[in-house]
């Protein structure tokens, strides 16, 4: 199979290439795309020899083109090139692993082109769930979840019509047990030091605020076509049970593994077969006790904000996502206290009027409006 990886230099991109390198007989790397880390992308091209590479955030350069050409790789520049490689008939499988709204257009392009889309870029589904799932359906594309919780639910689903509820597990992040009054002063480094997973900075902060789980509730709503009231969240600090499905007969089916993204990545890559992932097997007798607790709304206000944006519908989830991206960027840059992330999102949601998410341009307009208002909220709080 020919595989294109969007977001190849990131945490998911690198884990995907690790799994792929274990199965040279099954996969050939067709194209690799990144934002601006040209040295890292060049190294990946040296190892995997794709026919095309993309630097979405870099101006065209003859010197860079020549460097990539050494490995037989044609280098393209700019955001449109992401859609170009997502559509290219020389790949059948696209790993959508760009972080944030920047991944929406290329993920949608891959779905419209009927590809098998391995979906890590949850923000695309949050912003445009109905559009993306409809496009995939129309084009005969398959959307396979890579997010560990959704991949777990997918693995546990045998009879969708008999599901009572699904339970998404959340680790609770680095501040699960910190005193509430200490949260105002936490630093980006502390927020990114996740107890169980090593991930990119944006999703690490999302895990600390639990907006990550909020985004995942919205992601699950569209992936599995379930009413929001049947999607629950529990905190499970050990990150061993990746999610559960409860059936109407009372059976609860769970998927367990060590916390290693190569497990869901290998599942999505190999599906419906099973392939080796390189992850360390779970040693049941050496395992700590597994515990579960209800999320505290005061500690994690972002979770409720996500449920309410899902309930409002239309472009509200796209506005939620945009405000979150702006607030997280500002927090990472030292311009916004951690506890103000939720406030900026809440103020932005209140300020933007509801609108239907009829097409991609309506979603992108809401994204832009959300970003503008959130940036003003950040400025007002910094003053
Ligand atoms: P990361 O920050 O490590 O990597 C992001 C990748 O996207 C990089 O290759 C970067 O070059 C590229 N990128 C960023 N902005 C871009 C732009 N404007 N145009 C083109 N490319 C751009 O992020 P990550 O942790 O790998 O996460 C990627 C996605 O997968 C996110 O949507 C995240 O929510 C999801 N996800 C990640 C994990 C994980 O364990 N890391 C788990 C579940 C889901
Ligand atoms: Mg997840």
Coordinates of C-alpha atoms and ligand atoms in Angstrom, one line a residue:
X1 CA 0.0 0.0 0.0
X2 CA 1.2 3.5 -0.8
X3 CA 1.0 5.8 2.3
X4 CA 1.1 9.6 2.5
X5 CA 1.7 11.1 5.9
X6 CA 0.5 14.7 6.6
X7 CA 2.4 15.9 9.7
X8 CA 5.2 13.5 9.2
X9 CA 7.7 15.3 11.5
X10 CA 5.3 15.3 14.5
X11 CA 4.8 12.8 17.3
X12 CA 2.1 10.8 15.4
X13 CA 4.0 11.1 12.1
X14 CA 7.2 9.7 13.6
X15 CA 5.3 6.8 15.4
X16 CA 3.6 6.0 12.1
X17 CA 7.0 5.8 10.3
X18 CA 8.3 3.6 13.1
X19 CA 5.4 1.1 12.5
X20 CA 5.8 1.3 8.7
X21 CA 9.5 0.6 8.9
X22 CA 8.7 -2.7 10.6
X23 CA 6.6 -3.8 7.5
X24 CA 8.6 -2.9 4.4
X25 CA 6.8 -5.6 2.5
X26 CA 3.4 -3.9 3.2
X27 CA 3.9 -0.2 2.9
X28 CA 5.6 2.2 0.6
X29 CA 5.9 5.9 1.7
X30 CA 4.4 8.0 -1.2
X31 CA 4.6 11.5 0.2
X32 CA 5.6 13.2 3.5
X33 CA 4.4 16.7 4.6
X34 CA 5.4 19.0 7.4
X35 CA 5.1 22.7 8.3
X36 CA 8.6 24.2 8.4
X37 CA 11.0 21.7 9.9
X38 CA 13.0 21.2 6.7
X39 CA 16.0 19.4 8.3
X40 CA 13.7 16.8 10.0
X41 CA 11.7 16.3 6.8
X42 CA 14.9 15.9 4.8
X43 CA 16.1 13.2 7.2
X44 CA 12.8 11.3 6.8
X45 CA 13.1 11.5 3.0
X46 CA 16.6 10.1 3.2
X47 CA 15.3 7.1 5.2
X48 CA 11.9 6.6 3.3
X49 CA 12.5 7.9 -0.2
X50 CA 9.0 9.3 -0.9
X51 CA 8.3 10.7 -4.4
X52 CA 7.0 14.0 -3.0
X53 CA 7.6 16.1 0.1
X54 CA 5.7 19.2 1.3
X55 CA 6.8 22.1 3.4
X56 CA 3.5 23.9 4.0
X57 CA 4.9 27.0 5.8
X58 CA 8.1 27.7 3.9
X59 CA 8.7 29.9 0.9
X60 CA 10.0 28.2 -2.3
X61 CA 13.7 27.7 -2.3
X62 CA 15.9 26.2 -5.1
X63 CA 18.5 25.2 -2.5
X64 CA 16.0 23.1 -0.6
X65 CA 14.6 21.5 -3.8
X66 CA 18.1 20.4 -4.7
X67 CA 18.7 18.8 -1.3
X68 CA 15.5 16.8 -1.5
X69 CA 16.2 15.8 -5.1
X70 CA 19.2 13.9 -3.9
X71 CA 16.8 11.3 -2.5
X72 CA 14.6 11.3 -5.6
X73 CA 12.0 13.5 -3.8
X74 CA 10.2 16.4 -5.4
X75 CA 9.7 19.2 -2.9
X76 CA 6.5 21.3 -2.9
X77 CA 5.7 24.4 -0.9
X78 CA 2.7 26.1 0.6
X79 CA -0.6 25.0 2.2
X80 CA -2.3 24.1 -1.2
X81 CA 0.4 21.4 -1.7
X82 CA -1.0 19.5 1.3
X83 CA -4.3 19.0 -0.6
X84 CA -2.4 18.2 -3.8
X85 CA -0.6 15.2 -2.1
X86 CA -3.7 14.2 -0.2
X87 CA -5.5 13.8 -3.6
X88 CA -2.6 12.3 -5.5
X89 CA -3.6 9.0 -7.2
X90 CA -0.3 7.5 -6.3
X91 CA -1.4 6.9 -2.7
X92 CA -4.3 4.9 -1.3
X93 CA -3.8 5.7 2.4
X94 CA -3.5 9.1 4.0
X95 CA -2.4 9.5 7.6
X96 CA -3.9 12.9 8.7
X97 CA -1.6 13.9 11.5
X98 CA -1.3 17.7 11.2
X99 CA -2.2 19.4 14.4
X100 CA -5.2 21.8 14.6
X101 CA -7.4 23.5 12.0
X102 CA -4.5 23.6 9.6
X103 CA -5.2 19.9 8.9
X104 CA -8.9 20.3 7.9
X105 CA -8.6 21.1 4.1
X106 CA -6.2 18.3 3.4
X107 CA -8.1 15.7 5.5
X108 CA -11.3 16.7 3.7
X109 CA -9.5 16.5 0.3
X110 CA -8.3 12.9 1.1
X111 CA -11.9 11.9 2.1
X112 CA -13.3 13.5 -1.1
X113 CA -10.8 11.5 -3.1
X114 CA -12.0 8.3 -1.6
X115 CA -8.8 7.5 0.3
X116 CA -8.5 5.3 3.4
X117 CA -8.0 8.1 5.9
X118 CA -6.2 7.3 9.2
X119 CA -7.5 10.1 11.3
X120 CA -5.3 11.6 14.1
X121 CA -6.2 15.2 13.3
X122 CA -9.3 15.3 15.6
X123 CA -9.7 19.0 15.1
X124 CA -10.9 18.3 11.5
X125 CA -13.8 16.3 12.8
X126 CA -14.5 18.8 15.6
X127 CA -14.7 21.7 13.1
X128 CA -16.5 19.9 10.3
X129 CA -17.9 16.6 11.6
X130 CA -21.0 16.4 9.3
X131 CA -19.1 17.7 6.2
X132 CA -16.2 15.3 6.7
X133 CA -18.3 12.2 7.4
X134 CA -20.7 13.0 4.6
X135 CA -17.8 13.5 2.1
X136 CA -16.2 10.2 3.1
X137 CA -19.5 8.4 2.7
X138 CA -20.2 10.0 -0.7
X139 CA -16.7 9.1 -2.0
X140 CA -16.5 5.7 -0.5
X141 CA -13.6 6.7 1.7
X142 CA -12.9 4.9 5.0
X143 CA -12.2 7.0 8.1
X144 CA -10.2 4.9 10.6
X145 CA -9.7 6.4 14.1
X146 CA -6.1 6.8 15.3
X147 CA -6.9 8.7 18.5
X148 CA -6.4 6.0 21.1
X149 CA -9.8 6.3 22.7
X150 CA -11.7 6.2 19.4
X151 CA -9.5 3.4 18.1
X152 CA -10.4 1.5 21.3
X153 CA -14.2 2.1 20.8
X154 CA -13.8 1.0 17.2
X155 CA -12.2 -2.2 18.3
X156 CA -14.9 -2.8 20.9
X157 CA -17.8 -2.1 18.6
X158 CA -19.5 -5.2 17.3
X159 CA -23.2 -4.3 17.2
X160 CA -23.7 -0.5 16.9
X161 CA -27.5 -0.7 17.3
X162 CA -27.2 -2.4 20.7
X163 CA -24.8 0.3 22.3
X164 CA -26.1 1.9 25.5
X165 CA -23.2 4.3 25.9
X166 CA -19.5 4.6 25.2
X167 CA -17.0 5.7 27.9
X168 CA -14.0 7.7 26.9
X169 CA -11.1 7.4 29.4
X170 CA -9.0 10.5 30.2
X171 CA -5.7 10.4 32.2
X172 CA -6.5 13.7 34.0
X173 CA -3.2 15.1 32.8
X174 CA -0.4 16.5 35.0
X175 CA -2.7 18.6 37.2
X176 CA -5.3 16.0 38.2
X177 CA -4.4 16.1 41.8
X178 CA -2.7 19.6 42.0
X179 CA -4.3 22.1 44.4
X180 CA -6.9 24.2 42.5
X181 CA -5.4 27.5 43.6
X182 CA -2.0 26.4 42.2
X183 CA -3.3 26.2 38.6
X184 CA -3.1 29.9 37.9
X185 CA 0.7 29.8 38.1
X186 CA 1.5 26.6 36.2
X187 CA 4.1 26.9 33.4
X188 CA 4.0 25.6 29.8
X189 CA 6.8 23.1 30.7
X190 CA 4.7 21.7 33.6
X191 CA 1.5 21.5 31.4
X192 CA 3.4 19.7 28.7
X193 CA 4.9 17.1 31.1
X194 CA 2.2 14.5 30.6
X195 CA 2.4 11.6 33.1
X196 CA 1.7 8.8 30.5
X197 CA 2.1 10.0 26.9
X198 CA 4.7 11.9 25.0
X199 CA 2.9 14.1 22.5
X200 CA 3.1 17.4 20.7
X201 CA 2.8 20.6 22.7
X202 CA -0.8 21.6 21.7
X203 CA -2.4 18.2 22.6
X204 CA -0.3 18.1 25.8
X205 CA -1.9 21.4 26.9
X206 CA -5.3 20.2 25.8
X207 CA -4.8 17.1 28.0
X208 CA -3.9 19.3 31.0
X209 CA -7.1 21.4 30.5
X210 CA -9.1 18.3 29.4
X211 CA -10.2 20.2 26.3
X212 CA -8.6 17.2 24.6
X213 CA -11.4 15.0 26.0
X214 CA -14.0 17.6 25.1
X215 CA -12.7 17.6 21.5
X216 CA -12.8 13.8 21.6
X217 CA -16.4 13.8 22.7
X218 CA -17.2 15.8 19.6
X219 CA -15.0 13.5 17.5
X220 CA -16.8 10.4 18.8
X221 CA -20.2 11.9 18.1
X222 CA -19.4 12.1 14.4
X223 CA -17.2 9.0 14.0
X224 CA -19.7 6.7 15.6
X225 CA -22.9 8.7 14.9
X226 CA -23.9 8.6 18.6
X227 CA -26.1 11.1 20.5
X228 CA -23.9 13.3 22.8
X229 CA -25.9 12.0 25.9
X230 CA -24.5 8.5 25.2
X231 CA -20.9 9.7 25.3
X232 CA -19.4 9.7 28.8
X233 CA -15.9 10.6 30.1
X234 CA -14.2 9.0 33.1
X235 CA -10.8 9.8 34.5
X236 CA -8.5 6.7 34.5
X237 CA -5.0 7.9 35.6
X238 CA -3.1 4.8 34.5
X239 CA -4.0 5.1 30.8
X240 CA -4.2 1.4 30.3
X241 CA -7.9 1.1 29.5
X242 CA -8.2 3.2 26.4
X243 CA -12.0 3.3 26.2
X244 CA -15.1 1.1 26.7
X245 CA -18.4 0.3 25.0
X246 CA -21.5 -0.7 27.1
X247 CA -24.2 -2.7 25.4
X248 CA -27.9 -2.8 26.3
X249 CA -27.4 -6.2 28.0
X250 CA -25.0 -4.7 30.5
X251 CA -21.8 -6.0 29.0
X252 CA -18.9 -3.6 29.0
X253 CA -16.1 -4.2 26.5
X254 CA -12.8 -2.5 26.9
X255 CA -9.5 -2.3 25.0
X256 CA -6.3 -2.4 27.0
X257 CA -2.6 -1.8 26.1
X258 CA 0.4 0.1 27.4
X259 CA 0.1 3.8 26.5
X260 CA 1.9 3.7 23.1
X261 CA 0.4 5.4 20.1
X262 CA 1.9 2.7 17.9
X263 CA -0.8 0.4 19.0
X264 CA -3.8 2.4 17.5
X265 CA -1.6 3.4 14.6
X266 CA -0.8 -0.2 13.7
X267 CA -4.4 -1.2 14.2
X268 CA -5.5 1.5 11.7
X269 CA -2.7 0.7 9.3
X270 CA -3.3 -3.0 9.2
X271 CA -7.1 -3.0 9.5
X272 CA -8.8 -5.5 9.2
X273 CA -5.6 -7.5 9.7
X274 CA -3.4 -7.2 12.8
X275 CA 0.2 -6.2 12.4
X276 CA 3.1 -5.9 14.9
X277 CA 3.4 -2.4 16.4
X278 CA 6.7 -2.6 18.4
X279 CA 4.8 -1.7 21.6
X280 CA 5.7 -3.5 24.8
X281 CA 3.0 -6.0 25.7
X282 CA 1.0 -5.4 28.9
X283 CA 2.2 -7.5 31.8
X284 CA -1.1 -8.0 33.8
X285 CA 0.5 -9.4 36.9
X286 CA 3.0 -6.5 37.1
X287 CA 0.3 -3.9 36.6
X288 CA -0.8 -1.3 39.2
X289 CA -4.4 -1.2 40.2
X290 CA -6.7 0.4 37.6
X291 CA -8.8 3.2 39.0
X292 CA -11.7 5.3 37.6
X293 CA -13.1 8.6 38.8
X294 CA -15.6 11.3 37.7
X295 CA -14.0 14.5 36.2
X296 CA -14.2 17.6 38.5
X297 CA -16.0 20.4 36.6
X298 CA -14.3 23.1 38.5
X299 CA -10.9 21.8 37.7
X300 CA -11.7 21.0 34.0
X301 CA -14.3 23.6 32.8
X302 CA -13.2 23.0 29.2
X303 CA -15.0 19.7 29.2
X304 CA -18.4 21.3 29.7
X305 CA -17.6 24.0 27.1
X306 CA -17.1 21.3 24.5
X307 CA -20.4 19.5 25.4
X308 CA -22.3 22.8 25.2
X309 CA -20.7 23.7 21.8
X310 CA -21.7 20.3 20.5
X311 CA -25.2 20.9 21.8
X312 CA -25.4 24.3 20.1
X313 CA -24.2 22.7 16.8
X314 CA -23.6 24.5 13.5
X315 CA -20.3 26.3 13.6
X316 CA -20.1 26.4 17.4
X317 CA -17.6 23.5 17.6
X318 CA -15.4 25.3 15.0
X319 CA -15.4 28.4 17.1
X320 CA -14.6 26.4 20.2
X321 CA -11.7 24.8 18.4
X322 CA -10.4 28.2 17.1
X323 CA -10.6 29.9 20.5
X324 CA -8.8 26.9 22.1
X325 CA -6.0 27.0 19.5
X326 CA -5.5 30.8 20.1
X327 CA -5.6 30.4 23.9
X328 CA -3.2 27.5 23.9
X329 CA -0.8 29.3 21.7
X330 CA -0.9 32.3 24.0
X331 CA -0.4 30.1 27.1
X332 CA 2.6 28.3 25.4
X333 CA 4.1 31.8 24.6
X334 CA 3.7 32.9 28.2
X335 CA 1.0 35.5 27.3
X336 CA -1.9 33.9 29.1
X337 CA -2.3 32.1 32.5
X338 CA -3.4 28.5 32.3
X339 CA -6.7 29.1 34.0
X340 CA -7.6 31.8 31.5
X341 CA -7.6 29.3 28.6
X342 CA -11.2 28.2 29.5
X343 CA -12.3 31.8 30.1
X344 CA -11.1 32.9 26.6
X345 CA -13.0 30.0 25.0
X346 CA -16.1 30.7 27.0
X347 CA -16.1 34.5 26.2
X348 CA -15.5 33.7 22.5
X349 CA -18.3 31.2 22.3
X350 CA -20.6 33.8 23.9
X351 CA -19.6 36.5 21.5
X352 CA -19.9 34.6 18.2
X353 CA -23.5 34.2 16.9
X354 CA -24.6 30.7 15.9
X355 CA -24.6 29.8 12.2
X356 CA -25.1 26.6 10.2
X357 CA -21.9 24.8 9.1
X358 CA -23.2 24.3 5.6
X359 CA -19.9 24.0 3.7
X360 CA -16.2 24.4 4.1
X361 CA -16.2 28.2 3.6
X362 CA -18.8 28.6 6.4
X363 CA -16.6 26.5 8.8
X364 CA -13.5 28.5 7.8
X365 CA -15.3 31.8 8.3
X366 CA -16.3 30.7 11.8
X367 CA -12.8 29.6 12.5
X368 CA -11.5 33.0 11.4
X369 CA -14.1 34.9 13.5
X370 CA -13.4 32.7 16.5
X371 CA -9.6 33.4 16.2
X372 CA -10.1 37.1 15.9
X373 CA -12.4 37.4 19.0
X374 CA -10.2 35.0 21.0
X375 CA -7.1 37.0 20.2
X376 CA -8.9 40.2 21.5
X377 CA -9.9 38.3 24.7
X378 CA -6.3 37.3 25.2
X379 CA -5.1 40.9 24.7
X380 CA -7.8 42.2 27.1
X381 CA -6.7 39.7 29.8
X382 CA -3.0 40.4 29.3
X383 CA -3.6 44.2 29.8
Ligands
LIG1 P1 3.0 17.6 16.7 O1 3.0 19.0 17.1 O2 4.0 16.6 17.3 O3 3.2 17.4 15.1 C1 2.4 18.2 14.3 C2 2.8 18.0 12.8 O4 1.9 18.8 12.0 C3 4.2 18.3 12.5 O5 4.7 17.4 11.5 C4 4.1 19.7 11.9 O6 5.1 20.0 10.9 C5 2.7 19.6 11.2 N1 2.1 20.9 11.1 C6 1.8 21.8 12.1 N2 1.2 22.9 11.6 C7 1.1 22.7 10.2 C8 0.6 23.5 9.2 N3 0.0 24.7 9.4 N4 0.6 23.0 7.9 C9 1.2 21.8 7.7 N5 1.7 21.0 8.7 C10 1.6 21.5 9.9 O7 1.5 17.0 17.0 P2 1.1 15.5 17.3 O8 1.1 15.3 18.8 O9 1.7 14.5 16.4 O10 -0.5 15.6 17.0 C11 -1.0 15.6 15.6 C12 -2.5 15.3 15.6 O11 -2.7 14.1 16.2 C13 -3.2 16.3 16.5 O12 -4.5 16.6 15.9 C14 -3.5 15.6 17.8 O13 -4.6 16.0 18.5 C15 -3.6 14.2 17.3 N6 -3.3 13.1 18.2 C16 -2.0 13.1 18.7 C17 -1.7 12.1 19.7 C18 -0.3 11.9 20.2 O14 0.0 11.0 21.0 N7 0.6 12.8 19.8 C19 -2.7 11.2 20.1 C20 -4.0 11.3 19.6 C21 -4.3 12.3 18.6
LIG2 MG1 -6.9 10.6 22.6

